[in-house]
mmCIF file of C-alpha atoms and ligand atoms in Angstrom:
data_model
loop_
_atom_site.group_PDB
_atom_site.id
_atom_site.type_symbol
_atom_site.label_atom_id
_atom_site.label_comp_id
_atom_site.label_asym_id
_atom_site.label_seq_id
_atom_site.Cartn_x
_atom_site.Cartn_y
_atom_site.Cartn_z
ATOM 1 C CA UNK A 10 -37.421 -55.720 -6.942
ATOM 2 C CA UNK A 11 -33.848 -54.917 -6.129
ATOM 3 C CA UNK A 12 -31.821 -55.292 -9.567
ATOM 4 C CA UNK A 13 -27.965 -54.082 -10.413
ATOM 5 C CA UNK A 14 -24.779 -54.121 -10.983
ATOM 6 C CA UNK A 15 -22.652 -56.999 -9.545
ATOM 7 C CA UNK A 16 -19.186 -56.853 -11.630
ATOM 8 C CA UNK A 17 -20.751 -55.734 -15.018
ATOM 9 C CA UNK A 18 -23.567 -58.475 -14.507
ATOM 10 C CA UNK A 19 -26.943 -57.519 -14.622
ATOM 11 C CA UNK A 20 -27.809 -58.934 -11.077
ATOM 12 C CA UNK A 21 -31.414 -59.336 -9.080
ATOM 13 C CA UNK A 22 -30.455 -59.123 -5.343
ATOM 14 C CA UNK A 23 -32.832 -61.102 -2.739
ATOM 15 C CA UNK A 24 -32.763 -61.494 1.083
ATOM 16 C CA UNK A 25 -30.675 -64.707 -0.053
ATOM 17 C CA UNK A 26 -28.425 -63.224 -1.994
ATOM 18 C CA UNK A 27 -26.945 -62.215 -5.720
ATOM 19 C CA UNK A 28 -28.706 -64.201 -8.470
ATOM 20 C CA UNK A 29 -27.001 -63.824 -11.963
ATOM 21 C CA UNK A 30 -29.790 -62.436 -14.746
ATOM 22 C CA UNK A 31 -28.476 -63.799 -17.886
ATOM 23 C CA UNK A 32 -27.582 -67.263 -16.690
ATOM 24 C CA UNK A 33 -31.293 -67.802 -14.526
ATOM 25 C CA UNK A 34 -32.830 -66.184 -17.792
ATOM 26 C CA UNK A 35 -31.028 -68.420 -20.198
ATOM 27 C CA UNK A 36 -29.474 -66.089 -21.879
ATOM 28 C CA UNK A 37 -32.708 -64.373 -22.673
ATOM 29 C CA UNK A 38 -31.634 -61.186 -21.069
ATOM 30 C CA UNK A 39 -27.625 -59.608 -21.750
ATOM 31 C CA UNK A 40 -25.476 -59.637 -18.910
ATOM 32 C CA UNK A 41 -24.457 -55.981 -19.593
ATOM 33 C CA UNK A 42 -26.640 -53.826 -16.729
ATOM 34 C CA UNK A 43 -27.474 -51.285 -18.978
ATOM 35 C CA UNK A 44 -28.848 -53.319 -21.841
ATOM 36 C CA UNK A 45 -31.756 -54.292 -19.597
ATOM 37 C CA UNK A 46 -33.697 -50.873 -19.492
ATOM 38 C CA UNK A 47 -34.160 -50.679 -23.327
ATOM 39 C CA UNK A 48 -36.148 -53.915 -22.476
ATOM 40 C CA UNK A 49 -37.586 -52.877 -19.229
ATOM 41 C CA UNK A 50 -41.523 -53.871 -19.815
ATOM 42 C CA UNK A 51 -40.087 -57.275 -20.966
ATOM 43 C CA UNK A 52 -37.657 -57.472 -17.750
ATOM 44 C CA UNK A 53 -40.598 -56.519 -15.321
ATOM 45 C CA UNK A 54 -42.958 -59.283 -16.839
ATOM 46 C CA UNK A 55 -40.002 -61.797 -16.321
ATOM 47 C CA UNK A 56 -39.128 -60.938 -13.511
ATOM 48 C CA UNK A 57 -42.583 -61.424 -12.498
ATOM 49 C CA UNK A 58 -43.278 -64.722 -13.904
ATOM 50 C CA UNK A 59 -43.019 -68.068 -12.531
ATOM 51 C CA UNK A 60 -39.579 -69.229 -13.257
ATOM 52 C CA UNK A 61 -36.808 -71.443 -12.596
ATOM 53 C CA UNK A 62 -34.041 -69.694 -11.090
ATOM 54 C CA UNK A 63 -30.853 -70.246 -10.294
ATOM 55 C CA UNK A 64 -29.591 -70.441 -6.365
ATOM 56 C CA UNK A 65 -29.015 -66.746 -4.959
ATOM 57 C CA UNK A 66 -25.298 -66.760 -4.074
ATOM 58 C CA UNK A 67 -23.308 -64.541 -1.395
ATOM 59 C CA UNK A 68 -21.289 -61.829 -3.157
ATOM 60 C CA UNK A 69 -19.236 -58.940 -1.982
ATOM 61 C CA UNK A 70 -20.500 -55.103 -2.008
ATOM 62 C CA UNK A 71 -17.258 -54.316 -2.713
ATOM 63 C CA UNK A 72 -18.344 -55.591 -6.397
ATOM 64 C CA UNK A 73 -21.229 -53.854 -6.663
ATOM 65 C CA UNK A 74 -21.209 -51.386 -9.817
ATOM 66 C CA UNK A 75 -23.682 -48.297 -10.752
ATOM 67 C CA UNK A 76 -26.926 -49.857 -11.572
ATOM 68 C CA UNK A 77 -26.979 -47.773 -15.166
ATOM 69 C CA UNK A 78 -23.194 -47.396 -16.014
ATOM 70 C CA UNK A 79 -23.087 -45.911 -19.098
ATOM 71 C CA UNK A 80 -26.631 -43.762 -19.947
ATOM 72 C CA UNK A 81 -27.183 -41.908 -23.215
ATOM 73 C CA UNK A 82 -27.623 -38.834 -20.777
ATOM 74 C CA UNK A 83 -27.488 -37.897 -17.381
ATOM 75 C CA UNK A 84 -28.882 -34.893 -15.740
ATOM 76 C CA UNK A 85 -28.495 -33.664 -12.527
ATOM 77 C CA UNK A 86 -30.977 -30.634 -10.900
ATOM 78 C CA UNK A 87 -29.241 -27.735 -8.971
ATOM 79 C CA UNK A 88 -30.768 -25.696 -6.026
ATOM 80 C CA UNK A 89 -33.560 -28.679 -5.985
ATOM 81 C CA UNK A 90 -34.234 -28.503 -1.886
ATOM 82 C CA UNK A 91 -36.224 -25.701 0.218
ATOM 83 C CA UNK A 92 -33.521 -26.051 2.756
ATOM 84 C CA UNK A 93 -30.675 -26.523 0.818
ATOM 85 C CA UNK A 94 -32.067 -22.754 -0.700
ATOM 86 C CA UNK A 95 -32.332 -21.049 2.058
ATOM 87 C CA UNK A 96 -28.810 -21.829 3.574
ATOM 88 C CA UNK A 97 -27.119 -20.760 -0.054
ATOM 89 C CA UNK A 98 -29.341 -17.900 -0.061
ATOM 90 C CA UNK A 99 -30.807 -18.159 -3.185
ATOM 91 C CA UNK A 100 -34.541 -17.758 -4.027
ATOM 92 C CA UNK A 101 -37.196 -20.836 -4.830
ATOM 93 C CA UNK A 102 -36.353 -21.178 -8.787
ATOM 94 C CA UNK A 103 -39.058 -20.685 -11.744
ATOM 95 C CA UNK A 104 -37.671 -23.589 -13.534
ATOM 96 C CA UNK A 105 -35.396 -26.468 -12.569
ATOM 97 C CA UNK A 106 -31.730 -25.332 -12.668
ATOM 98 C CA UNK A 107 -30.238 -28.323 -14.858
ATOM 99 C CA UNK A 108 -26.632 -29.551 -15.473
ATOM 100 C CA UNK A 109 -25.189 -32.685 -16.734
ATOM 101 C CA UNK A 110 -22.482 -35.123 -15.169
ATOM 102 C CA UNK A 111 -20.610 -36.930 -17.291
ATOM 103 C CA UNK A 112 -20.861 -40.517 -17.094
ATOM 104 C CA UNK A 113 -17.211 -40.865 -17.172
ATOM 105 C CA UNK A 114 -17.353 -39.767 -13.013
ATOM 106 C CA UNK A 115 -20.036 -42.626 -12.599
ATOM 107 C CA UNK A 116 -18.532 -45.182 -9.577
ATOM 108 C CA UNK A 117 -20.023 -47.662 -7.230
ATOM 109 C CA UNK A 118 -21.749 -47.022 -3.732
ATOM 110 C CA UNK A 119 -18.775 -48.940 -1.940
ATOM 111 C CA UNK A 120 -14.717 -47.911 -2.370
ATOM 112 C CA UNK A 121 -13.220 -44.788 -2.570
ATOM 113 C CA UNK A 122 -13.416 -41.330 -3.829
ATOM 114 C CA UNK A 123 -10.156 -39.453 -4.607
ATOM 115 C CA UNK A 124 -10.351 -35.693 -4.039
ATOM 116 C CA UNK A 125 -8.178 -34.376 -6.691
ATOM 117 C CA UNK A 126 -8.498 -30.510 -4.071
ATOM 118 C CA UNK A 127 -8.837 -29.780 -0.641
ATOM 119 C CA UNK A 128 -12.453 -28.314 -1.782
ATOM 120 C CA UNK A 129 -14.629 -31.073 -2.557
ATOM 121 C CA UNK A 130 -17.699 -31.432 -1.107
ATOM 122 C CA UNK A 131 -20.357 -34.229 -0.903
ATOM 123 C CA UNK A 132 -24.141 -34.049 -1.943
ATOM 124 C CA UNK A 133 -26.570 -37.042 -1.296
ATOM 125 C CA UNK A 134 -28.954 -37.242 -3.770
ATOM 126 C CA UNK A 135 -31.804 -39.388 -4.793
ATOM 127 C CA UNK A 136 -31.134 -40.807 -8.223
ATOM 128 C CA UNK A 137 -33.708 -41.294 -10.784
ATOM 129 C CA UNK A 138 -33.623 -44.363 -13.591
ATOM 130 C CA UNK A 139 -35.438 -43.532 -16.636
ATOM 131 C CA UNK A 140 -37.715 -47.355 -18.044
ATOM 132 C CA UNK A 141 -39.470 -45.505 -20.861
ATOM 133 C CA UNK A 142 -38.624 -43.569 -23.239
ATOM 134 C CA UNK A 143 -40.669 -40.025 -23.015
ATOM 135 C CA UNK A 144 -41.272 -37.149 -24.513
ATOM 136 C CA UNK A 145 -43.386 -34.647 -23.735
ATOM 137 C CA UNK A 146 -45.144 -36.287 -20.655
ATOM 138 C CA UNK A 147 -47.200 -34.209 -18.013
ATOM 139 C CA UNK A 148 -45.773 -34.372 -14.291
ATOM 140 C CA UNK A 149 -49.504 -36.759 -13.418
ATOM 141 C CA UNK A 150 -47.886 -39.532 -15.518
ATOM 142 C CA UNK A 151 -44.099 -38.818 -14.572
ATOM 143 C CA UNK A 152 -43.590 -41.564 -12.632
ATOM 144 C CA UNK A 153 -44.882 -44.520 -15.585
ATOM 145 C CA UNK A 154 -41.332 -43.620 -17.223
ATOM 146 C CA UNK A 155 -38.959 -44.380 -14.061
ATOM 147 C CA UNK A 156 -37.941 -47.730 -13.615
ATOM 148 C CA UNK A 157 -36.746 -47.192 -10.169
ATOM 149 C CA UNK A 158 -34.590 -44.857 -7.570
ATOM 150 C CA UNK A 159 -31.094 -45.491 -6.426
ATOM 151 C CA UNK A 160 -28.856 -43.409 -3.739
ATOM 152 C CA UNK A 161 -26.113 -40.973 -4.956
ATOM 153 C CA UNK A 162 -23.658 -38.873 -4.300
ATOM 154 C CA UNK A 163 -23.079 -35.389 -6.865
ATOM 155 C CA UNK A 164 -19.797 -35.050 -5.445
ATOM 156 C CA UNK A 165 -18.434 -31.153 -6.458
ATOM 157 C CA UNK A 166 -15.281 -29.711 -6.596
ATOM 158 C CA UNK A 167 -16.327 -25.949 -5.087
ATOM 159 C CA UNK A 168 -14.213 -23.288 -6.344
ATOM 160 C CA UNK A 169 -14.480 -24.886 -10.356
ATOM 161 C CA UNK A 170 -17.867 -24.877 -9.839
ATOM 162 C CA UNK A 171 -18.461 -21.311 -8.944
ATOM 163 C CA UNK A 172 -15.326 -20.396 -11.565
ATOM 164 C CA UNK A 173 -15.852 -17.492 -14.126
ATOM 165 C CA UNK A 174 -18.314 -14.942 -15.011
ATOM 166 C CA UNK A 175 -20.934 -17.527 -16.349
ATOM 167 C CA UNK A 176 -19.877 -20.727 -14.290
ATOM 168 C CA UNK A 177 -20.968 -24.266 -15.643
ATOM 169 C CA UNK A 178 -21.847 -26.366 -12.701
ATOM 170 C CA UNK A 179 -20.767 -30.106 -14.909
ATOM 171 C CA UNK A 180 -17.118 -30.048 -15.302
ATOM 172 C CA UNK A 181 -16.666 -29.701 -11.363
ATOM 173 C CA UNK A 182 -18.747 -32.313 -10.584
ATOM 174 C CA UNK A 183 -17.171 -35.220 -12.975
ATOM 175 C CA UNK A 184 -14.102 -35.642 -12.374
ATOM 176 C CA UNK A 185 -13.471 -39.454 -11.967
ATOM 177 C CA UNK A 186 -15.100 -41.438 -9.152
ATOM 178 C CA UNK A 187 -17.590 -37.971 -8.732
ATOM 179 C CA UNK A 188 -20.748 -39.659 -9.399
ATOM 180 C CA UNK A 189 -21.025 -43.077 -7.198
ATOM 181 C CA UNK A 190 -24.487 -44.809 -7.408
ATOM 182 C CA UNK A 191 -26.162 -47.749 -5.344
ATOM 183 C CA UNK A 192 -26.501 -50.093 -4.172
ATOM 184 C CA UNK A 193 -29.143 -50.884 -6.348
ATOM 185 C CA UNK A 194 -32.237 -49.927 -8.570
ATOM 186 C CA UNK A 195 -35.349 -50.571 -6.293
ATOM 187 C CA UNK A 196 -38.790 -50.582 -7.846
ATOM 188 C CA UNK A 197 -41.621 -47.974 -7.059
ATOM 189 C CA UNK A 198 -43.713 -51.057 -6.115
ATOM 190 C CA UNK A 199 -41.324 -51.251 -3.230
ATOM 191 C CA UNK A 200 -42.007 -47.925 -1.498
ATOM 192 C CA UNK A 201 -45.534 -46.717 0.180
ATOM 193 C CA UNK A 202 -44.498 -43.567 -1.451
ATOM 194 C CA UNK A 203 -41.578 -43.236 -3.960
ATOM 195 C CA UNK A 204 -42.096 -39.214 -3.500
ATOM 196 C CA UNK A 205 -41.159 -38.922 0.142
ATOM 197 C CA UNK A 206 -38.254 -41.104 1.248
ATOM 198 C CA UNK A 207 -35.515 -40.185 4.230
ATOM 199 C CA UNK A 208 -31.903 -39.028 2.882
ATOM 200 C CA UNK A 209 -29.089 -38.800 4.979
ATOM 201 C CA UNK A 210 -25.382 -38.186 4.839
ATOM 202 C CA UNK A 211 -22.661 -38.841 7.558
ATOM 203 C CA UNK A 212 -19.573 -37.884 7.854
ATOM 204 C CA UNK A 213 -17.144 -39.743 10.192
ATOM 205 C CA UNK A 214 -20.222 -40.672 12.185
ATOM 206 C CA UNK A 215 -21.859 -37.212 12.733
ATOM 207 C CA UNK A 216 -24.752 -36.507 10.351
ATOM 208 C CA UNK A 217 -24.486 -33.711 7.901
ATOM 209 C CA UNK A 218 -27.245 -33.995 6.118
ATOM 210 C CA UNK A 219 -30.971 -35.350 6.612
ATOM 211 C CA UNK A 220 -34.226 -34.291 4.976
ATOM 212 C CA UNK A 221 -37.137 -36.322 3.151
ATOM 213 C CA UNK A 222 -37.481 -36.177 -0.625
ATOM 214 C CA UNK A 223 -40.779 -34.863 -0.250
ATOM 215 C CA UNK A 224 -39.212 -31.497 0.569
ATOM 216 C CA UNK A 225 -37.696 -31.647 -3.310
ATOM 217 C CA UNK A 226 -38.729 -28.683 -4.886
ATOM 218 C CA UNK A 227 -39.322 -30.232 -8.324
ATOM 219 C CA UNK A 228 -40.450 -34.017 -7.585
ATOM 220 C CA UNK A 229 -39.324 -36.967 -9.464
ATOM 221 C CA UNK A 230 -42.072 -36.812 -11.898
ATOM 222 C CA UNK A 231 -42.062 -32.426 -12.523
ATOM 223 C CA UNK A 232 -38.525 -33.020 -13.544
ATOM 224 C CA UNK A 233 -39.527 -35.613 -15.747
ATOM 225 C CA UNK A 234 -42.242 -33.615 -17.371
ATOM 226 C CA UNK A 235 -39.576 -30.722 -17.824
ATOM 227 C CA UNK A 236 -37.077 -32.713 -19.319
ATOM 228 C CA UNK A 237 -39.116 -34.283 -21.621
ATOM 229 C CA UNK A 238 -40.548 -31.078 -22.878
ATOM 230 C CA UNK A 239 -36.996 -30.077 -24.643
ATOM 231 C CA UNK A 240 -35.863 -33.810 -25.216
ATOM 232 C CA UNK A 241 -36.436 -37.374 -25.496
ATOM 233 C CA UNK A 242 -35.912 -39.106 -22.076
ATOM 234 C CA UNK A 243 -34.289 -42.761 -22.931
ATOM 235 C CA UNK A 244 -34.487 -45.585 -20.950
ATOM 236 C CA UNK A 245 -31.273 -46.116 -18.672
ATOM 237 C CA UNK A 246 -30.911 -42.615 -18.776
ATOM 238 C CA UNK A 247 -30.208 -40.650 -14.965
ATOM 239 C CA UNK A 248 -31.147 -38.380 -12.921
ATOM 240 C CA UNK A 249 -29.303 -36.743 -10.033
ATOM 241 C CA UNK A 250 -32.527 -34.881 -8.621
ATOM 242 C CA UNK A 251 -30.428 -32.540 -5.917
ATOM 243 C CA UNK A 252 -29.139 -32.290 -2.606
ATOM 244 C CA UNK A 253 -30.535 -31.089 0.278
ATOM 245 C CA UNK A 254 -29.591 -28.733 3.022
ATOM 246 C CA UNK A 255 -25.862 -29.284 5.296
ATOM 247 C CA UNK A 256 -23.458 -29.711 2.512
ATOM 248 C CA UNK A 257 -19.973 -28.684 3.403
ATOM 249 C CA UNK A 258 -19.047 -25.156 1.916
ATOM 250 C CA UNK A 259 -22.274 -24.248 3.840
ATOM 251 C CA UNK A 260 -21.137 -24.997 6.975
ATOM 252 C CA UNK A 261 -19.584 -22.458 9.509
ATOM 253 C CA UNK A 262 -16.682 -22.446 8.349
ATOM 254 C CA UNK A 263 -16.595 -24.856 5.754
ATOM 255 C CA UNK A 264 -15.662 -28.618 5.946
ATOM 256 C CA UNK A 265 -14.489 -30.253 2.892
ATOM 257 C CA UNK A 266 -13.950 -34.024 2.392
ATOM 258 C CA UNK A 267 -10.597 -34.814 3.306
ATOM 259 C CA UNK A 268 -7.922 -37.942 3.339
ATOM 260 C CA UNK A 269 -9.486 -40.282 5.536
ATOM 261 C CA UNK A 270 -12.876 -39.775 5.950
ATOM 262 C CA UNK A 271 -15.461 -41.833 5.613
ATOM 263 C CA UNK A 272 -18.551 -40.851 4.001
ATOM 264 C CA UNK A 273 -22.133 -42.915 4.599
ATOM 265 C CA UNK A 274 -24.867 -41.961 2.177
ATOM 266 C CA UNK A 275 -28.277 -43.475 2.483
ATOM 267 C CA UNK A 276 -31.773 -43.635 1.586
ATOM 268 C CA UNK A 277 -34.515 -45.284 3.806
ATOM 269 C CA UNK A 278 -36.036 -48.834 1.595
ATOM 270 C CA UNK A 279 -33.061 -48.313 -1.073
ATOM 271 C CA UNK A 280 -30.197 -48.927 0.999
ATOM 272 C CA UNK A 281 -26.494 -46.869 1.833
ATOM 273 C CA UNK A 282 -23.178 -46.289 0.030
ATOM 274 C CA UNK A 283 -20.368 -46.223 1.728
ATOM 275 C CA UNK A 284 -16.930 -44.381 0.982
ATOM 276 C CA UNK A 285 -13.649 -43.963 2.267
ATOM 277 C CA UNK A 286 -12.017 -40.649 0.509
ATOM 278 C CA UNK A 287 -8.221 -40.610 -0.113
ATOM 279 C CA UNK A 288 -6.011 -37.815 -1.586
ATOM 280 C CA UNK A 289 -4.672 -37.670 -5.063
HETATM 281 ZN ZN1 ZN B 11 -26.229 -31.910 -6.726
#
């Protein structure tokens, strides 16, 4: 199942098109996309049942929203590749390295980013949708609590995030627009494997970045399981589980995003964002 955002409507998305959740359901389900998750056993089984539904219609991407707008939390996992280490030089991590963006940044996966510097870089990331709530889970039952992945972008402003003698990784990576997410939610019924899924990122046509998610460091379900042993996971809440190797600052010299470009991100069986970047 591919469900989202289609302007602030909780939307299913079929080979045929867009069809409208709270107008096939009869109102039985809110139109708001990120009322759905705190109901997300009850979607699932109506989803799956024999129903009438309404005609799948065309629609724009242009319209298409984050497919959780506004979670309780969001969490986001530094330093999260093997490759992405080894080019920043730092060594495999104990423990995941965790930061928040806040969901004020959060944007769709088609449009435009503004860069408010000339130092802001791009990270594609897989993004994580939390279905049930959890707390204290083991990593062997991680995945029963995600309701499906999406395709981001932790888009980082480089010099505040690296700023002062203890820096705090959040408030460069949130300013507005910083967090784009899409196209949609898909399932894990959908993918052979969930856990090992082909990332890329292009740039003006030249890839930057390409690895598998099965090179993550701390999988989908680990970071789960650490999460959940300090907190309460909530459904809708999100999870920016890291970039991998050939962001910009790493590159010799470094590129930065700039006025202009155009920016592809995309995940193989979710789908691809794409971004045009402008200047403040
Ligand atoms: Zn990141």
């Amino acid at each position: 199942m591919r469900v989202g955002n289609l302007s602030n409507r909780l939307t299913l998305f079929t080979e045929l098109g867009a069809i409208d959740v709270e107008q096939s359901s009869g109102g039985l389900f809110a139109a708001d996309p990120q009322a759905v998750y705190d109901r997300w056993d009850e979607f699932i089984a109506w989803v799956a049942s024999p129903r009438s539904v309404t005609q799948a219609v065309p629609y724009a991407t242009e319209s298409l929203g984050p497919p959780a707008p506004r979670p309780r939390q969001v969490f986001a996992i530094g330093a999260n590749y093997r490759a992405h280490l080894e080019e920043a030089d730092f060594p495999v991590p104990e423990w995941p390295m965790i930061f928040t963006k806040w969901p004020s940044s959060f944007a769709g996966p088609f449009g435009e980013i503004v860069i408010p510097t000339d130092s802001v870089d791009w990270e594609a990331e897989l993004v994580a949708i939390v279905g049930r709530r959890a707390r204290n889970v083991t990593a062997e039952r991680g995945w029963n609590y995600i309701a499906g992945l999406t395709v981001g972008q932790d888009v980082t402003e480089r010099p505040i995030q690296v700023r002062g003698v203890m820096p705090q990784f959040s408030q460069s990576k949130s300013f507005p627009g910083f967090s784009p997410s899409g196209p949609w939610l898909v399932t894990l019924d959908e993918f052979t494997d969930p856990g090992d899924l082909e990332i890329s990122c292009i740039l003006n046509g030249r890839v930057v970045q390409k690895a598998r998610t099965s090179d993550l460091i701390f999988t989908v379900p680990m970071i789960v399981a650490e999460l959940s042993k300090t907190l309460t996971l909530e459904p809708g809440d999100v999870i920016f589980t890291g970039t991998p190797g050939g962001v910009g600052y790493n590159h010799k010299p470094p590129i930065y995003l700039a006025a202009g470009d155009k920016l592809v991100t995309t995940i193989e069986r979710i789908g691809e964002m794409r971004h045009s970047i402008v200047s403040h």
